Structures are given as C-alpha cells and as structure tokens.
PDB file of C-alpha atoms and ligand atoms in Angstrom:
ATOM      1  CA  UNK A 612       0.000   0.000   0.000  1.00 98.00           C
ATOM      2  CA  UNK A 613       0.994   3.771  -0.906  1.00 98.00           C
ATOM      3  CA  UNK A 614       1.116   5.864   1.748  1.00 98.00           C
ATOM      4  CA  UNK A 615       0.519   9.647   0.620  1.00 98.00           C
ATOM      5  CA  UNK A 616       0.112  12.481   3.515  1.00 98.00           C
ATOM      6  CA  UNK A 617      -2.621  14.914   3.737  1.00 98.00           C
ATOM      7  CA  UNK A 618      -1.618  18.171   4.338  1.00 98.00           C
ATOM      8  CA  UNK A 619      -0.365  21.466   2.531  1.00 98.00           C
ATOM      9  CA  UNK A 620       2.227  21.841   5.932  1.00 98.00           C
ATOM     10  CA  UNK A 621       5.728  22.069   4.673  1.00 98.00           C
ATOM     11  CA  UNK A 622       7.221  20.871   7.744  1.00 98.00           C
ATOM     12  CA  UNK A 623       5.168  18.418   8.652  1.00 98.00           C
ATOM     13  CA  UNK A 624       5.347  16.581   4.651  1.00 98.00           C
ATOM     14  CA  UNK A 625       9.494  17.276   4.864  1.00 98.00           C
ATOM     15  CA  UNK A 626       9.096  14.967   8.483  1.00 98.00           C
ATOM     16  CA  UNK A 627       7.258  11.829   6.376  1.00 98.00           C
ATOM     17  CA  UNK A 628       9.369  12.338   3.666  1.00 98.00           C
ATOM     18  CA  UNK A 629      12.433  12.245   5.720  1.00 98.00           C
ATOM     19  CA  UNK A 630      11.182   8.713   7.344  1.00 98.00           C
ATOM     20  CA  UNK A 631      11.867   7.379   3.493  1.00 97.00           C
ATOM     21  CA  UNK A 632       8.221   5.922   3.084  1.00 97.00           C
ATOM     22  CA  UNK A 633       6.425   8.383   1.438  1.00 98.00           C
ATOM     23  CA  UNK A 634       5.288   8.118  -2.220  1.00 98.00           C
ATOM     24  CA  UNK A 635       3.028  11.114  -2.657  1.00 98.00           C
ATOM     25  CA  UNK A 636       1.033  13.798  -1.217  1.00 98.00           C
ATOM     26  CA  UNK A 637      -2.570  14.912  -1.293  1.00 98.00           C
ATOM     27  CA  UNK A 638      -3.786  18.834  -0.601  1.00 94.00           C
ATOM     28  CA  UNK A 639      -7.246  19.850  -0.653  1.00 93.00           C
ATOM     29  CA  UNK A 640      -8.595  23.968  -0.527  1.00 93.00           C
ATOM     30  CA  UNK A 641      -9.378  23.378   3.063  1.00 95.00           C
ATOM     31  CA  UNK A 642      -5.783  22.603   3.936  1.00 96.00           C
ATOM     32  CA  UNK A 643      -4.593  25.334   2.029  1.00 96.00           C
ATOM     33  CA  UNK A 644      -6.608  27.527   3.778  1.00 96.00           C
ATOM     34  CA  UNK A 645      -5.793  25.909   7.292  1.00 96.00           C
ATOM     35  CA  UNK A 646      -1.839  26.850   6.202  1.00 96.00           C
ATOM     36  CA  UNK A 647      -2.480  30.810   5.310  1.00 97.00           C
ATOM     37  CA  UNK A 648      -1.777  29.406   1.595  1.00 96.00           C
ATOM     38  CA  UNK A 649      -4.341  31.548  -0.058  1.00 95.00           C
ATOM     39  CA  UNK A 650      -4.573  33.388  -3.283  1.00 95.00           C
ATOM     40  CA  UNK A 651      -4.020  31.617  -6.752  1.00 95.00           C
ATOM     41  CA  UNK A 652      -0.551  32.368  -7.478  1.00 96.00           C
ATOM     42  CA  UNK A 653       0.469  31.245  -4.091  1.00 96.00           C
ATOM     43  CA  UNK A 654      -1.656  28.178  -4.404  1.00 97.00           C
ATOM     44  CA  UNK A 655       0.606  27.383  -7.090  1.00 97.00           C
ATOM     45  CA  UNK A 656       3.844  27.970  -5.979  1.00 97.00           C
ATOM     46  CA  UNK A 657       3.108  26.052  -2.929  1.00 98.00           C
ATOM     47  CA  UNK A 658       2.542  22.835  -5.070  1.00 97.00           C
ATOM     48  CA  UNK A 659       5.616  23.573  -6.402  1.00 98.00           C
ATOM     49  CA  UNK A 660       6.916  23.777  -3.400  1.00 98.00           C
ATOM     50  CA  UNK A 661       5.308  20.385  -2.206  1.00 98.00           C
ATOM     51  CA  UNK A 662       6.821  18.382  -5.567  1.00 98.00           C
ATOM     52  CA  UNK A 663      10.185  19.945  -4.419  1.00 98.00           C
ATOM     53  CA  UNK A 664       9.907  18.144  -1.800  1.00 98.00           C
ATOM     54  CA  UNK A 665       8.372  14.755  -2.350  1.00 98.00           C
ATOM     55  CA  UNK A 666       9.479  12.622  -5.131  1.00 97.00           C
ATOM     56  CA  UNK A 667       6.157  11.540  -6.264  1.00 98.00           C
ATOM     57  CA  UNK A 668       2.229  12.053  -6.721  1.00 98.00           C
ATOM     58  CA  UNK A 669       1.302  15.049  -5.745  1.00 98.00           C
ATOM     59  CA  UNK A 670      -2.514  15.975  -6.001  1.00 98.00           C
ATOM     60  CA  UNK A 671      -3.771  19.639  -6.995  1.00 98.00           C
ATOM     61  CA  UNK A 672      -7.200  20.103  -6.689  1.00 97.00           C
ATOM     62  CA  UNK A 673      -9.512  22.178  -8.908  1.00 98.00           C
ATOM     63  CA  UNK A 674     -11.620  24.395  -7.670  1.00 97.00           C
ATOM     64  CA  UNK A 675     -13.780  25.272 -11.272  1.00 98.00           C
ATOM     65  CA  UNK A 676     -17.105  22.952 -11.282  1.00 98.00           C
ATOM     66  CA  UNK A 677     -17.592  23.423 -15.089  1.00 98.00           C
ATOM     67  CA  UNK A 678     -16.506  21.417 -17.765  1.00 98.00           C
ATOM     68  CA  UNK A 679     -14.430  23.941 -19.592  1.00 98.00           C
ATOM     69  CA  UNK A 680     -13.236  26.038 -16.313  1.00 98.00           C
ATOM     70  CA  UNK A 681     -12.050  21.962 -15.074  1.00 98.00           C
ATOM     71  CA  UNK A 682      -9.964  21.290 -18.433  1.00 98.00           C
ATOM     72  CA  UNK A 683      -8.301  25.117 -18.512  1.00 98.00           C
ATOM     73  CA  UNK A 684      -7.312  24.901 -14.486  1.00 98.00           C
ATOM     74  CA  UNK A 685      -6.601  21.524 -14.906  1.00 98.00           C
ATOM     75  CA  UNK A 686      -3.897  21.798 -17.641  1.00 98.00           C
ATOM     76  CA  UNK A 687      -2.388  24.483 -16.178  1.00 98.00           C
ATOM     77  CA  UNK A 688      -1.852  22.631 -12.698  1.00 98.00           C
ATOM     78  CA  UNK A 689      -0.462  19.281 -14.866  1.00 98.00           C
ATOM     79  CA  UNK A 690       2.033  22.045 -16.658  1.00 98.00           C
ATOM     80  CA  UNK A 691       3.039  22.965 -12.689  1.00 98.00           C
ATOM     81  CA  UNK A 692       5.810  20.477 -12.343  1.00 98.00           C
ATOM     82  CA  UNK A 693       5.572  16.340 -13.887  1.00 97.00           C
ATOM     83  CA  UNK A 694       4.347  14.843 -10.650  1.00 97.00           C
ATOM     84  CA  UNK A 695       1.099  16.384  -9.936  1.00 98.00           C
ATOM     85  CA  UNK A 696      -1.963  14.754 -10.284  1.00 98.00           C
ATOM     86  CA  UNK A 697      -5.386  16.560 -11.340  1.00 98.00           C
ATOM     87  CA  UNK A 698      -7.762  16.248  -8.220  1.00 98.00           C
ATOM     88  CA  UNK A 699     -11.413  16.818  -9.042  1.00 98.00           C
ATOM     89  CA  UNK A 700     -14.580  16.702  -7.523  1.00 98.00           C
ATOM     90  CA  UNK A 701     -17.075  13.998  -8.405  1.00 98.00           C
ATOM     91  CA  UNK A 702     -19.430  15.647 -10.327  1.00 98.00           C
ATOM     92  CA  UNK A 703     -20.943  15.321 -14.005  1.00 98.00           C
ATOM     93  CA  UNK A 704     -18.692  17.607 -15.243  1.00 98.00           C
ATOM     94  CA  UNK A 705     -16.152  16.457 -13.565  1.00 98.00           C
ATOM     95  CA  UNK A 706     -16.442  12.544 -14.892  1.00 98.00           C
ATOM     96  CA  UNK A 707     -16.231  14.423 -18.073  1.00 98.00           C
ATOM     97  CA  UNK A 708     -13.194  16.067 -17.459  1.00 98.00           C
ATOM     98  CA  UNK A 709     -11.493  12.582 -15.974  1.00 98.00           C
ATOM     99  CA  UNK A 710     -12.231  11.147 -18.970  1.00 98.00           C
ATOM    100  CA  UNK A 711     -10.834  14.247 -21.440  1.00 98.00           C
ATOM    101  CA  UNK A 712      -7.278  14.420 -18.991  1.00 98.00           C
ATOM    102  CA  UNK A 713      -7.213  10.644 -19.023  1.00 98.00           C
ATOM    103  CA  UNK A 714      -7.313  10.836 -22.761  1.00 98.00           C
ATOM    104  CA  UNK A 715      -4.636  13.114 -22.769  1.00 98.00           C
ATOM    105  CA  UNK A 716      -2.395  11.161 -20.552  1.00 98.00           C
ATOM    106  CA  UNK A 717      -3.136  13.587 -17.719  1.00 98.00           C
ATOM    107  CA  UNK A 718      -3.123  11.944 -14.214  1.00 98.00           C
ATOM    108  CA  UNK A 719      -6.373  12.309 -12.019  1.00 98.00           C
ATOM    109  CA  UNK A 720      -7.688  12.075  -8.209  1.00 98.00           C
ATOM    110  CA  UNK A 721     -11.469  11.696  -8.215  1.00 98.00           C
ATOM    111  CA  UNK A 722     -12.875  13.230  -4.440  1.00 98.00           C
ATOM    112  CA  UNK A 723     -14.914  13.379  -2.670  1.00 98.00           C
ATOM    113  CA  UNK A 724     -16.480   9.869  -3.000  1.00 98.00           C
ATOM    114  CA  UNK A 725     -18.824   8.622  -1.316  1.00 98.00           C
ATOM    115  CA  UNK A 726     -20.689   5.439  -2.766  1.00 98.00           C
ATOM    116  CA  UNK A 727     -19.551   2.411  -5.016  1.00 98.00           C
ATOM    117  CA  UNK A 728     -21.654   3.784  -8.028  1.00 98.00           C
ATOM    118  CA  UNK A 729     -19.601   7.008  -7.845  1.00 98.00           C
ATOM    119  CA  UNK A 730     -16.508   4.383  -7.906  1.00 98.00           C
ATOM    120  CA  UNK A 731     -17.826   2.649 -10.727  1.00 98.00           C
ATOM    121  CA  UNK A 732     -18.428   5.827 -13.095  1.00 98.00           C
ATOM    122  CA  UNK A 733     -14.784   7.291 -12.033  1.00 98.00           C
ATOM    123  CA  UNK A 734     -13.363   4.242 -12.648  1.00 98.00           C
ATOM    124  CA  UNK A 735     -14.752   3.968 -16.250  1.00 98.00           C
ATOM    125  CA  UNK A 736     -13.761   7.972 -16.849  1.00 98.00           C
ATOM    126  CA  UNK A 737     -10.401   6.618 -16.533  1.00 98.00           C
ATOM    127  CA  UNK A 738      -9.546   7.994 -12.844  1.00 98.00           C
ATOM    128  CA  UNK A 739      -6.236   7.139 -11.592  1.00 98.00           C
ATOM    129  CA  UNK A 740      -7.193   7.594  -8.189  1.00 98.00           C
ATOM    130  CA  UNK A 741     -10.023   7.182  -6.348  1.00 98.00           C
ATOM    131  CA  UNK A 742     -10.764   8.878  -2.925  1.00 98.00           C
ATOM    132  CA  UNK A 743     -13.252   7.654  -0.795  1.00 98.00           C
ATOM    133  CA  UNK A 744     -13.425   9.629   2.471  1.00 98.00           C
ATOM    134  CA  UNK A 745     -13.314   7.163   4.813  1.00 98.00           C
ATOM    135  CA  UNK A 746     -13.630   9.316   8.009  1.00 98.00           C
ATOM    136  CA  UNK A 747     -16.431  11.470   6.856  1.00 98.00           C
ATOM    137  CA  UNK A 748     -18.496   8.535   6.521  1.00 98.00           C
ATOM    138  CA  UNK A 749     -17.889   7.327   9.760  1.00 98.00           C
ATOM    139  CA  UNK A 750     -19.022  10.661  10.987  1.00 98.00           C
ATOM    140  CA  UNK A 751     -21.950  10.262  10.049  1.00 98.00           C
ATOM    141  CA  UNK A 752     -22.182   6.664  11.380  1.00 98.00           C
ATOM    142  CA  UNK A 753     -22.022   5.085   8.448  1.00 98.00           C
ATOM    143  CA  UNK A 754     -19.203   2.472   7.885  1.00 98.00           C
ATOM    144  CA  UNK A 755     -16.015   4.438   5.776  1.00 98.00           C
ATOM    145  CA  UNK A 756     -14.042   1.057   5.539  1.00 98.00           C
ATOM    146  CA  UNK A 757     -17.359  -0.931   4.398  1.00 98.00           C
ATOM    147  CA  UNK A 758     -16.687   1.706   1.485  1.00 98.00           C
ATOM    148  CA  UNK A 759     -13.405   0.794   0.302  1.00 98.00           C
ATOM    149  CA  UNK A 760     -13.896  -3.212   0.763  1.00 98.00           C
ATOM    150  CA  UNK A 761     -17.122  -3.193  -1.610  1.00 98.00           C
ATOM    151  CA  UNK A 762     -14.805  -1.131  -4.134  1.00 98.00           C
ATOM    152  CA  UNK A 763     -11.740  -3.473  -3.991  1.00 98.00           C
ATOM    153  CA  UNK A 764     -14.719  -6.190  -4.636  1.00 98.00           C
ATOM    154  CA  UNK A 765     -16.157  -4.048  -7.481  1.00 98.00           C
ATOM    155  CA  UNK A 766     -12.668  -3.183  -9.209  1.00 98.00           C
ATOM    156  CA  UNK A 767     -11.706  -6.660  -8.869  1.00 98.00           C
ATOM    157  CA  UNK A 768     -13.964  -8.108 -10.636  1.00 98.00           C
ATOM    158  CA  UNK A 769     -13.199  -6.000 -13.998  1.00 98.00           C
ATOM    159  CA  UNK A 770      -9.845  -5.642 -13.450  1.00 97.00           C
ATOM    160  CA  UNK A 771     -10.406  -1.486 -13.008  1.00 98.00           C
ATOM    161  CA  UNK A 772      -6.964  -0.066 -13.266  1.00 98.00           C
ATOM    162  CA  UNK A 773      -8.287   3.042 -11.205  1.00 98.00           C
ATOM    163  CA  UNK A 774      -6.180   2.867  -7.667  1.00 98.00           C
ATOM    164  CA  UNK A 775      -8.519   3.249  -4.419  1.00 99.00           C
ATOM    165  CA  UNK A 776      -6.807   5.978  -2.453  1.00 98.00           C
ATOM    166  CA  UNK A 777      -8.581   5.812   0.936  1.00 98.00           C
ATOM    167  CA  UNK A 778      -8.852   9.421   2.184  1.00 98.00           C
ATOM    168  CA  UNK A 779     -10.013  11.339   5.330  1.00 98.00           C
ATOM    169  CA  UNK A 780      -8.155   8.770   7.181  1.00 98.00           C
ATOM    170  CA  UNK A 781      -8.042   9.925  10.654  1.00 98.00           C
ATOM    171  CA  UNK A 782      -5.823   7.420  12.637  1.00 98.00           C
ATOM    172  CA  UNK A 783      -3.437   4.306  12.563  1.00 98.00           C
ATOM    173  CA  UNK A 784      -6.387   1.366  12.730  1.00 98.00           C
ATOM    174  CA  UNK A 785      -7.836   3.231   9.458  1.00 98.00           C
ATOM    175  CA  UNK A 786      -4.076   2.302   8.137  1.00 98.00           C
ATOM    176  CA  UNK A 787      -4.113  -0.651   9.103  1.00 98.00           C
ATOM    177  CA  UNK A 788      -7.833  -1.642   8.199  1.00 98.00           C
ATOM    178  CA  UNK A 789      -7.196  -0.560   4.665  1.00 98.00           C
ATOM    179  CA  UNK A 790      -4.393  -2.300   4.495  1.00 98.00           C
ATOM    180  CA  UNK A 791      -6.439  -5.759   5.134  1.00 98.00           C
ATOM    181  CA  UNK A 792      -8.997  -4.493   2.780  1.00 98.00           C
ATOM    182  CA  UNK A 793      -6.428  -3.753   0.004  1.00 98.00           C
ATOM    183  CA  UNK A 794      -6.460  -0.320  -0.401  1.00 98.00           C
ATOM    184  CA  UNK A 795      -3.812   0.728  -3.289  1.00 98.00           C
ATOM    185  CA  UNK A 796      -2.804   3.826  -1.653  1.00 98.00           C
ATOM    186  CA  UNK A 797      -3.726   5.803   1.857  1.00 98.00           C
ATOM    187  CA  UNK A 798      -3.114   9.105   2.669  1.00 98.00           C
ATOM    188  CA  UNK A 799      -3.786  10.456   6.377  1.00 98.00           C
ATOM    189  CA  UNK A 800      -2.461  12.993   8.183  1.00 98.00           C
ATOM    190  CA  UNK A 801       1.083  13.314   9.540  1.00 98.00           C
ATOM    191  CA  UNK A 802      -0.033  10.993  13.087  1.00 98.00           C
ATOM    192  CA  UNK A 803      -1.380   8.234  11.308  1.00 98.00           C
ATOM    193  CA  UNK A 804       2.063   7.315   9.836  1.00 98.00           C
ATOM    194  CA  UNK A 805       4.308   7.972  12.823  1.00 98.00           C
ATOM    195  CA  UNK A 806       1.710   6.677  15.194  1.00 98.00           C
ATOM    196  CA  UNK A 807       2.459   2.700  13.520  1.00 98.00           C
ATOM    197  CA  UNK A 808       6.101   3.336  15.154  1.00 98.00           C
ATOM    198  CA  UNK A 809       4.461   2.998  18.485  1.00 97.00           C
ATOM    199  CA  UNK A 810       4.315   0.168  20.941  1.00 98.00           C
ATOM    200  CA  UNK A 811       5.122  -0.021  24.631  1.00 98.00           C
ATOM    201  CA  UNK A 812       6.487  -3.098  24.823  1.00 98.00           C
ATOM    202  CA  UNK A 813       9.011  -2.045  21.844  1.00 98.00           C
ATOM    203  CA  UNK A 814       9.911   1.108  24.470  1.00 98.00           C
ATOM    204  CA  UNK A 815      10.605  -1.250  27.265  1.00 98.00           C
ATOM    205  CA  UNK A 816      12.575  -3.734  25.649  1.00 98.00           C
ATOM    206  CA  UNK A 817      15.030  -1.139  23.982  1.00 98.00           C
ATOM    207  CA  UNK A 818      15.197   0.612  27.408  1.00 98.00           C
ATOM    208  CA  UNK A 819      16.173  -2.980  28.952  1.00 97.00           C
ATOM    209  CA  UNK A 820      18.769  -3.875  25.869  1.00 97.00           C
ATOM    210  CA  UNK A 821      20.254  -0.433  26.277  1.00 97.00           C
ATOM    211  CA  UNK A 822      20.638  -0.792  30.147  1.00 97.00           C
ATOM    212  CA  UNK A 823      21.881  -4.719  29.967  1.00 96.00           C
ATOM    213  CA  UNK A 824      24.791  -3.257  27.180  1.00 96.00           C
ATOM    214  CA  UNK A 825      25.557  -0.672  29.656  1.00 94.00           C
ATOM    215  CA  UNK A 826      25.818  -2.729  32.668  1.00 92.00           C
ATOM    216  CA  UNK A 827      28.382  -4.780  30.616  1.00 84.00           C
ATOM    217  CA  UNK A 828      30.677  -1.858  29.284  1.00 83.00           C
ATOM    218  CA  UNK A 829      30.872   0.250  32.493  1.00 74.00           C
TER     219      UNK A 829
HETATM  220  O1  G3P B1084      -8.113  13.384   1.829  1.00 60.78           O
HETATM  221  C1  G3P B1084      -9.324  13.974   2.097  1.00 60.78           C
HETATM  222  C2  G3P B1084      -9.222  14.718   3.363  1.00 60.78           C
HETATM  223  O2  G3P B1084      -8.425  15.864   3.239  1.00 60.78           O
HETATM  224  C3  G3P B1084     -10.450  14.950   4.104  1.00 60.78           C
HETATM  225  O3  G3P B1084     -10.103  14.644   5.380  1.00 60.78           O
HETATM  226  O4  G3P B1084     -10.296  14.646   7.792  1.00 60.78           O
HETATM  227  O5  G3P B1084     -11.205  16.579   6.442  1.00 60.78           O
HETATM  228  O6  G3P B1084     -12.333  14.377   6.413  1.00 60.78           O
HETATM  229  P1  G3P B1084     -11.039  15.081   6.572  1.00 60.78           P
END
C-alpha cells in the first residue's frame, strides 16, 4: 500500500518524507486555507513547493465545477511540475473532465467519494485515483471502511486499473484496516504514519537492551 500524507504543511510533509516511506502527497482547498496558503498564485507555488519536496504524486485540486473552467485549471496545474496529479470533484462535469485528462495522458484524483456507483463511473472515466473519504463517513455513522472493501470487490472483478486511495483517514487502525482491505494507496495525516512506530512493549525492551549493554561496558 501507498502511503501519501494529507496536508499542505511544509514541515510536517518534509518529516514523512524524511522517514523514506512516502510516495506522494494529497492537498485539498481546506488545507490550504488551514496553512495561510491563499490566493491563486500562491496556491501554485506552494505545489511547487510540495513536488520539491516529495518525489512523487502530488494531487492539486480544482476548484472550477464546469466542464471547460475543469480542463483550462486543470492543464495548467499538470504544466506545474511532472508529478502532480489533477484532483477533481465527483461531479458530471467532472467525470467528463477525468475522462478528457485521461485521454490526454493527464493523471487524475477523483474526491470526494462517497458510494460504489460514484466508484464505478470514475473508474470507467479513466480515474487514476479514487478517494473515498473514509472518516467522513464514519461521521456520520455510516461504515467508511465498508466503502473501500465493496470497491476493492467491485474493481476486482473487472480488473479497473483506477487505484482506491482511501482518504479522510483519521488514525493508525484506518491504516491498518485498509491495508487488510487492500487499499492501493492511503493518505492520512502526519499521526497516522508515525503513530504505527508505536508500541510499549518495543519502548521497554530497547530501554532494557540499552541498560543490559551498559551494565556490561561500564
Ligand atoms: O483526503 C481527504 C481529506 O483531506 C479529508 O479529510 O479529515 O477533512 O475528512 P477530513
């Protein structure tokens, strides 16, 4: 499984990337806006910025809702730097627009996902990601892993190339559930990749190697 980070902070996407197990990134408006990123031309820069960092897939998202305003943002974010991805909402125009930048050889993250028919119709645009938001389904009690397990089932069966990015992933046991399920790619915030390092009993037997090598070299 690809593990991607969610987040438009520098620092924090420099820390993953640093632990050598990061393959992309994913921003959305909102965490922009939760940065101070705001205005277009320093929307830009900043996914510059991000790609500078991060040797790999690095979604943009688009913020037009028509067809045309999709394709013209959407070109211009592709001609950005080689390793971002097109995000875009799933709409009707924007299955349209998949389907025109996957023509083109233009890479694309369908959001905001919610239900295996929305899978199904990004997946025959010619998405090459999917993003179901896990977490925001579960907020609303309704079962965000459930999601991505009927969509492995559903991909499977026609050999869909489209990769299920699980998204709004909130913690490590979202990780590690879509893991089991067989998500292609996760991307969750900055704790729910350096919160799999943890275990107590990993923190008490280093302490106890550490103090049974000193006791022998003192
Ligand atoms: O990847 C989608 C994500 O940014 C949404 O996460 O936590 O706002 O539901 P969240």
């Amino acid at each position: 499984m690809k593990f991607f980070i969610d987040t438009a902070n520098l620092d924090e996407i420099r820390e993953a990337n640093d632990l050598g197990i990061l393959d992309g990134v994913t921003t959305n408006p909102s965490l922009m806006a939760k940065e101070g990123i705001t205005g277009k031309d320093n929307i830009l820069k900043h996914y510059v910025d991000i790609c500078n960092i991060v040797d790999g897939d690095v979604s943009a998202e688009v913020i037009s809702t028509d067809f045309e305003g999709i394709i013209k943002e959407g070109e211009h974010l592709a001609g950005l730097h080689k390793n971002i991805v097109v995000k875009v909402p799933m709409i009707k125009d924007g299955i349209k627009a998949i389907k025109y930048f996957s023509d083109k050889g233009i890479k694309t993250n369908c959001t905001l996902v919610f239900s295996p028919g929305q899978a199904i119709l990004a997946a025959k645009a010619g998405a090459t990601y999917l993003s179901p938001f896990i977490g925001r389904l579960d907020d609303i009690s309704s079962d965000g892993l459930a999601l991505i397990a009927e969509i492995r089932e559903i991909y499977d069966n026609y050999m869909f190339e489209t990769e299920i990015l699980a998204a709004s992933v909130r913690h490590t046991m979202h990780v590690i559930d879509c893991a089991k399920i067989g998500a292609d790619v996760m991307t969750g915030p900055l704790s729910s990749i350096t919160g799999l390092l943890n275990h107590p009993l990993t923190d008490i037997g280093l302490e106890k190697f550490l103090a049974d090598y000193a006791k022998g070299n003192s």
